[in-house]
Every structure is written in structure tokens, then in C-alpha cells.
Tab-separated table of C-alpha atoms in Angstrom:
chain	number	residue	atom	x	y	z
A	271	UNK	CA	140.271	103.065	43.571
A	272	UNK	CA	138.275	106.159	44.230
A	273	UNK	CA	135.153	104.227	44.850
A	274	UNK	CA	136.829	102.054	47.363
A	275	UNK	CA	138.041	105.366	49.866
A	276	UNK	CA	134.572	106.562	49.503
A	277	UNK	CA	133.293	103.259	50.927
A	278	UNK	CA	135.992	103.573	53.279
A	279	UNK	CA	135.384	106.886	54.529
A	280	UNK	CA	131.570	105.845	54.855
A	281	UNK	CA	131.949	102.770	56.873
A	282	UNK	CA	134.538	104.741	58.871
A	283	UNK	CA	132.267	107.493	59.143
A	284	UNK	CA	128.738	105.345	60.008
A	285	UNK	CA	131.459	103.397	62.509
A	286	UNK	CA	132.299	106.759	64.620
A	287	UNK	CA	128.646	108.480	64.475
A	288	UNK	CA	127.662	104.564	65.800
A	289	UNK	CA	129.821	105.009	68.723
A	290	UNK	CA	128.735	108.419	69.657
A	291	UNK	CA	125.114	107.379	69.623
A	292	UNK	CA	126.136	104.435	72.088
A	293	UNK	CA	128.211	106.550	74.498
A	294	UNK	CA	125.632	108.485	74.995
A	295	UNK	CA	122.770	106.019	75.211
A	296	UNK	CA	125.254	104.473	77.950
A	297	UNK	CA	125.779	107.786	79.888
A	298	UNK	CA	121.858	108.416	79.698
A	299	UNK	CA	121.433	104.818	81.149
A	300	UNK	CA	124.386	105.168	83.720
A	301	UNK	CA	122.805	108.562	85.248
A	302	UNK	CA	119.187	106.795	85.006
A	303	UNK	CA	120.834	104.006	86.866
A	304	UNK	CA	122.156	105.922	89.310
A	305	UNK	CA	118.311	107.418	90.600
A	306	UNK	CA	116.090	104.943	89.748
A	307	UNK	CA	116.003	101.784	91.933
A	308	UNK	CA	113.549	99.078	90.025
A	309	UNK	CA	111.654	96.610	92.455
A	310	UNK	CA	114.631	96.332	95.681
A	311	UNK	CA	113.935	93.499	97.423
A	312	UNK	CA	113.083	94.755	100.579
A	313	UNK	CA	109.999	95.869	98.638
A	314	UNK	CA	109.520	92.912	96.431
A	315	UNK	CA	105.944	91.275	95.985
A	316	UNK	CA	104.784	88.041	93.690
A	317	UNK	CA	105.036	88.859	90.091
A	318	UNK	CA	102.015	89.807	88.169
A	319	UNK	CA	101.325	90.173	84.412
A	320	UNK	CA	99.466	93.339	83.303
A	321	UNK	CA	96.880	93.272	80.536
A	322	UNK	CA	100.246	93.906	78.431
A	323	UNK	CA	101.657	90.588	78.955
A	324	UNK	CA	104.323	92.575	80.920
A	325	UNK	CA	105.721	90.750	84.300
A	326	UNK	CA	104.821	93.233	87.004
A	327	UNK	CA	105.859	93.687	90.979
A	328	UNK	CA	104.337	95.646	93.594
A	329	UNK	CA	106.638	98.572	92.905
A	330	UNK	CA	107.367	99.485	89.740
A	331	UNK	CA	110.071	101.791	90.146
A	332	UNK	CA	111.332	104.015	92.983
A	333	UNK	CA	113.575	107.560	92.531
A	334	UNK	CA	115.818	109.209	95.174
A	335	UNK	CA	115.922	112.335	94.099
A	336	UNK	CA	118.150	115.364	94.857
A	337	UNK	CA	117.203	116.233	98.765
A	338	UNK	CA	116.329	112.786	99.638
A	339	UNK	CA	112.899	112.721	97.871
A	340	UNK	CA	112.258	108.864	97.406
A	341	UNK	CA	109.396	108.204	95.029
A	342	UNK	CA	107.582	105.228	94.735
A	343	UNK	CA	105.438	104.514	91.798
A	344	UNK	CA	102.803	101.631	91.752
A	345	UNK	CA	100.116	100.769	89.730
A	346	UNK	CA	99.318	97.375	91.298
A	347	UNK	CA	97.980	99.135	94.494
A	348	UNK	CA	100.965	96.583	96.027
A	349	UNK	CA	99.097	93.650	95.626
A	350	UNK	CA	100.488	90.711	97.356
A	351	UNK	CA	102.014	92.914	100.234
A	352	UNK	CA	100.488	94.157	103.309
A	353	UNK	CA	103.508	95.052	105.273
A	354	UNK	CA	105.924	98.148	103.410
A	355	UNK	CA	109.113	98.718	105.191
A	356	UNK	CA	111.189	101.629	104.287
A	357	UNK	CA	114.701	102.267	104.605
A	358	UNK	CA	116.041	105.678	105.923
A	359	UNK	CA	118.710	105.321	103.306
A	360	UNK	CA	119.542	103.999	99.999
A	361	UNK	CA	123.459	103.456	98.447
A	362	UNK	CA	124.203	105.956	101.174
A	363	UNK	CA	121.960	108.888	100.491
A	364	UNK	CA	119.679	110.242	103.257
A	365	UNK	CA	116.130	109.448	102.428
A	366	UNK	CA	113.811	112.619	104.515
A	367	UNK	CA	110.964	112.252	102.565
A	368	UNK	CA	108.791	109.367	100.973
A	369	UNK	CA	106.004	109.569	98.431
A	370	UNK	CA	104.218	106.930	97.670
A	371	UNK	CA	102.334	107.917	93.978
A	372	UNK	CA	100.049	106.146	91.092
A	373	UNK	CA	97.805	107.288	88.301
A	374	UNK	CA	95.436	104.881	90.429
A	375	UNK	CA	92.974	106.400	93.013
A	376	UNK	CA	94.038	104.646	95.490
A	377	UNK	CA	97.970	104.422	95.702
A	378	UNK	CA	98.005	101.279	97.930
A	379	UNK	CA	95.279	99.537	98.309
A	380	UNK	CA	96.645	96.353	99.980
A	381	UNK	CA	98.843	97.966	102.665
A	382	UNK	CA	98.242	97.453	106.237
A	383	UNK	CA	101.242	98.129	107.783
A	384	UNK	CA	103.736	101.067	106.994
A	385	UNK	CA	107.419	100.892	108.850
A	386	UNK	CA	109.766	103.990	108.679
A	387	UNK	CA	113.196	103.821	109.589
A	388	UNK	CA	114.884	106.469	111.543
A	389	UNK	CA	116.331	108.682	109.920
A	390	UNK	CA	112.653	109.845	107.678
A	391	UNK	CA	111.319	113.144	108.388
A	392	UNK	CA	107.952	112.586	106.375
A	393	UNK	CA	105.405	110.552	104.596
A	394	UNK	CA	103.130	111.222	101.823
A	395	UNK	CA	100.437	109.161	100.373
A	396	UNK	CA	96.679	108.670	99.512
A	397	UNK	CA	94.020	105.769	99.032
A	398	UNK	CA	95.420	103.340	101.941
A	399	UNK	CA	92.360	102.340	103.027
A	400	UNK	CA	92.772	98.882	104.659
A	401	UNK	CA	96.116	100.765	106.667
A	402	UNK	CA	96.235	99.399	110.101
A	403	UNK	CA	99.444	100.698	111.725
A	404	UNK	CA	102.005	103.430	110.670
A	405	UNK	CA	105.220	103.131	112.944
A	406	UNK	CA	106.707	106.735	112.358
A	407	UNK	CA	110.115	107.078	113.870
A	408	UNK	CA	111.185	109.626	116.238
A	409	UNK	CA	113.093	112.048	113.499
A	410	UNK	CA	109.168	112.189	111.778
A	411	UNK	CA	108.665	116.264	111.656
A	412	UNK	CA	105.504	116.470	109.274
A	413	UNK	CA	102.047	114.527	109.369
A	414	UNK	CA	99.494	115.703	106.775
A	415	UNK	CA	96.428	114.941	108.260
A	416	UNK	CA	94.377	114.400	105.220
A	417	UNK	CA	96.998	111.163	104.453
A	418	UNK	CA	94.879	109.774	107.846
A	419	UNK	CA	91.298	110.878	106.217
A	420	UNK	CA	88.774	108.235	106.918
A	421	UNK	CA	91.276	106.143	108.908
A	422	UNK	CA	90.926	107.113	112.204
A	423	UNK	CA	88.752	104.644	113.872
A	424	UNK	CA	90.739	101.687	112.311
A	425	UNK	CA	94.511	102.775	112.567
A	426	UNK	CA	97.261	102.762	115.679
A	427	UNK	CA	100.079	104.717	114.972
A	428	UNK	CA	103.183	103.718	116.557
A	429	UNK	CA	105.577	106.351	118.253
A	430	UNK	CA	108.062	106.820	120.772
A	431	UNK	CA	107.455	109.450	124.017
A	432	UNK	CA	107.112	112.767	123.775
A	433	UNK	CA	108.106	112.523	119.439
A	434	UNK	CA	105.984	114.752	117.014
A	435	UNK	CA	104.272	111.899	116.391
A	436	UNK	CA	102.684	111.353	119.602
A	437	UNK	CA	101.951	115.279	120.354
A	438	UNK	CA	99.845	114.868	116.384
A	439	UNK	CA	98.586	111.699	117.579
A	440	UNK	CA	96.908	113.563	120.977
A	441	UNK	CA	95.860	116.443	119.121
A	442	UNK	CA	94.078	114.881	116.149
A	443	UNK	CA	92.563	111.683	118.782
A	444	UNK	CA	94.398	109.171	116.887
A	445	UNK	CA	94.859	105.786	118.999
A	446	UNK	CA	98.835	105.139	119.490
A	447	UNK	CA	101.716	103.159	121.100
A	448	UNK	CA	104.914	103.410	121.999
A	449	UNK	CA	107.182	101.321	119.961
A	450	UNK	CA	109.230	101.219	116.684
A	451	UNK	CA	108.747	97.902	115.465
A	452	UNK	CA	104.722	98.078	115.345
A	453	UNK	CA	104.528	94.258	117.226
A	454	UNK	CA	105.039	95.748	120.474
């Protein structure tokens, strides 16, 4: 009889330290979840398989962080896309800035066109060097020129009149147009 509450008690007790681990692998997952957006479709490529065997897309994970921060990590240089749109919000947080990072040298490789909604106050990235046209919107406040290092004789940046945009466009002797769509 004795032996039989002991085994009691321990499946009791292995049941309860069971459920604690899962509640909090669930509330880990649920706040991961809530910050990390894997592969949206508006940025959605062809699939790929890494060396891995692993199915890959173009983006392999974007964060919004805390101050409207959006991240997005590649390490396929989003292959299979030229054009990257980006939305000036996400589940109805304010996206300001965008960073476009990789371990890779050169973040993007394939990108020719870049599209920011209105609403994004700046863009960061590196190693885009087949980009063609940037259409920054008129609430862009920041340009780094070094993100436009090597670029200038083959990119038009798209802006609207008398925008930040067009007064960095002037001063660094970048060719531009006015228009948010970048097909005007």
C-alpha cells in the first residue's frame, strides 16, 4: 500500500512539474509570436533549400521591435525577388524604422526596387548593389549616405516636392522623380 502512494505521489508530481515546463514553453512561444513575423507574404519569394536540407524564403524572419524597429534578416540575399515593398505598419504598430541585416556581405543582393510606405521615417541597409529605384515616402527624415555608396550613377530615387528626400537627393547629385509608386 505504501509503495502504491509513492508511485502516486510521483506520477502526480512528474504530471504538475510537466505542466509547468509547458506553460512556460507556451508563454515563451506566445511573446516570440507576438514580435517575430516569419516570411509575410507581402515579402514572400520561391522556396529554396539551404545546404541543410532546410526549405528557405527570401526572408527568414522579420522583428518589430519596441519603437517601431522592424528587422529583417536574410541570408538568401532575397533571391527570387527584385521588387521589396514595405508596409508602414504591421498588426497595428507603427513601423519608423527598417533594417534590412545578414551575416552575408551583401544584405540583398537581388533587390532592384525598394517601396516604403508612408508612414517610415528611415531605412537602413548595405550590399544592394543591383538597386535601381528607392521610392522614399514623404514622412522619410534620415538618409545615410553611405547606404547609396557606389550607387549613384545607376539609382533614381523617387520623392515627392519639396520632402527630405528630394532636398538629400539635390545635395548629394542623386538623379530623382516625383512619385510614390516608382512607375511614374
Amino acid at each position: 500500500m505504501r509503495r502504491v502512494r509513492i508511485l502516486v505521489l510521483a506520477v502526480i508530481l512528474i504530471a504538475i512539474v510537466c505542466a509547468g515546463i509547458s506553460l512556460y514553453a507556451y508563454q515563451h512561444n506566445k511573446r516570440a509570436e507576438e514580435n517575430t513575423i516569419d516570411i509575410i507574404k507581402d515579402f514572400t519569394g520561391k522556396e529554396e533549400v539551404d545546404v541543410s536540407g532546410q526549405s528557405r524564403k527570401p526572408i527568414d524572419s522579420m522583428t518589430l521591435y519596441d519603437g517601431g524597429v522592424l528587422e529583417i534578416y536574410t541570408e538568401t540575399q532575397f533571391k527570387g525577388k527584385d521588387t521589396l515593398n514595405i508596409l508602414a505598419k504591421y498588426e497595428k504598430k507603427k513601423v519608423k524604422t527598417v533594417q534590412m541585416l545578414s551575416q552575408l556581405e551583401q544584405t540583398s543582393y537581388y533587390l532592384k526596387h525598394i517601396v516604403l510606405e508612408d508612414g517610415i521615417e528611415e531605412l537602413e541597409f548595405q550590399g544592394c548593389p543591383n538597386l535601381e529605384t528607392v521610392v522614399f515616402p514623404p514622412s522619410i527624415k534620415k538618409i545615410d549616405t553611405r547606404h547609396f555608396k557606389n550607387l549613384k550613377k545607376q539609382i533614381t530615387i523617387y520623392v515627392t516636392k519639396d520632402s527630405y528626400a528630394e532636398k538629400w537627393a539635390k545635395k548629394h547629385h542623386f538623379s530623382y522623380r516625383y512619385g510614390t509608386t516608382g512607375k511614374e
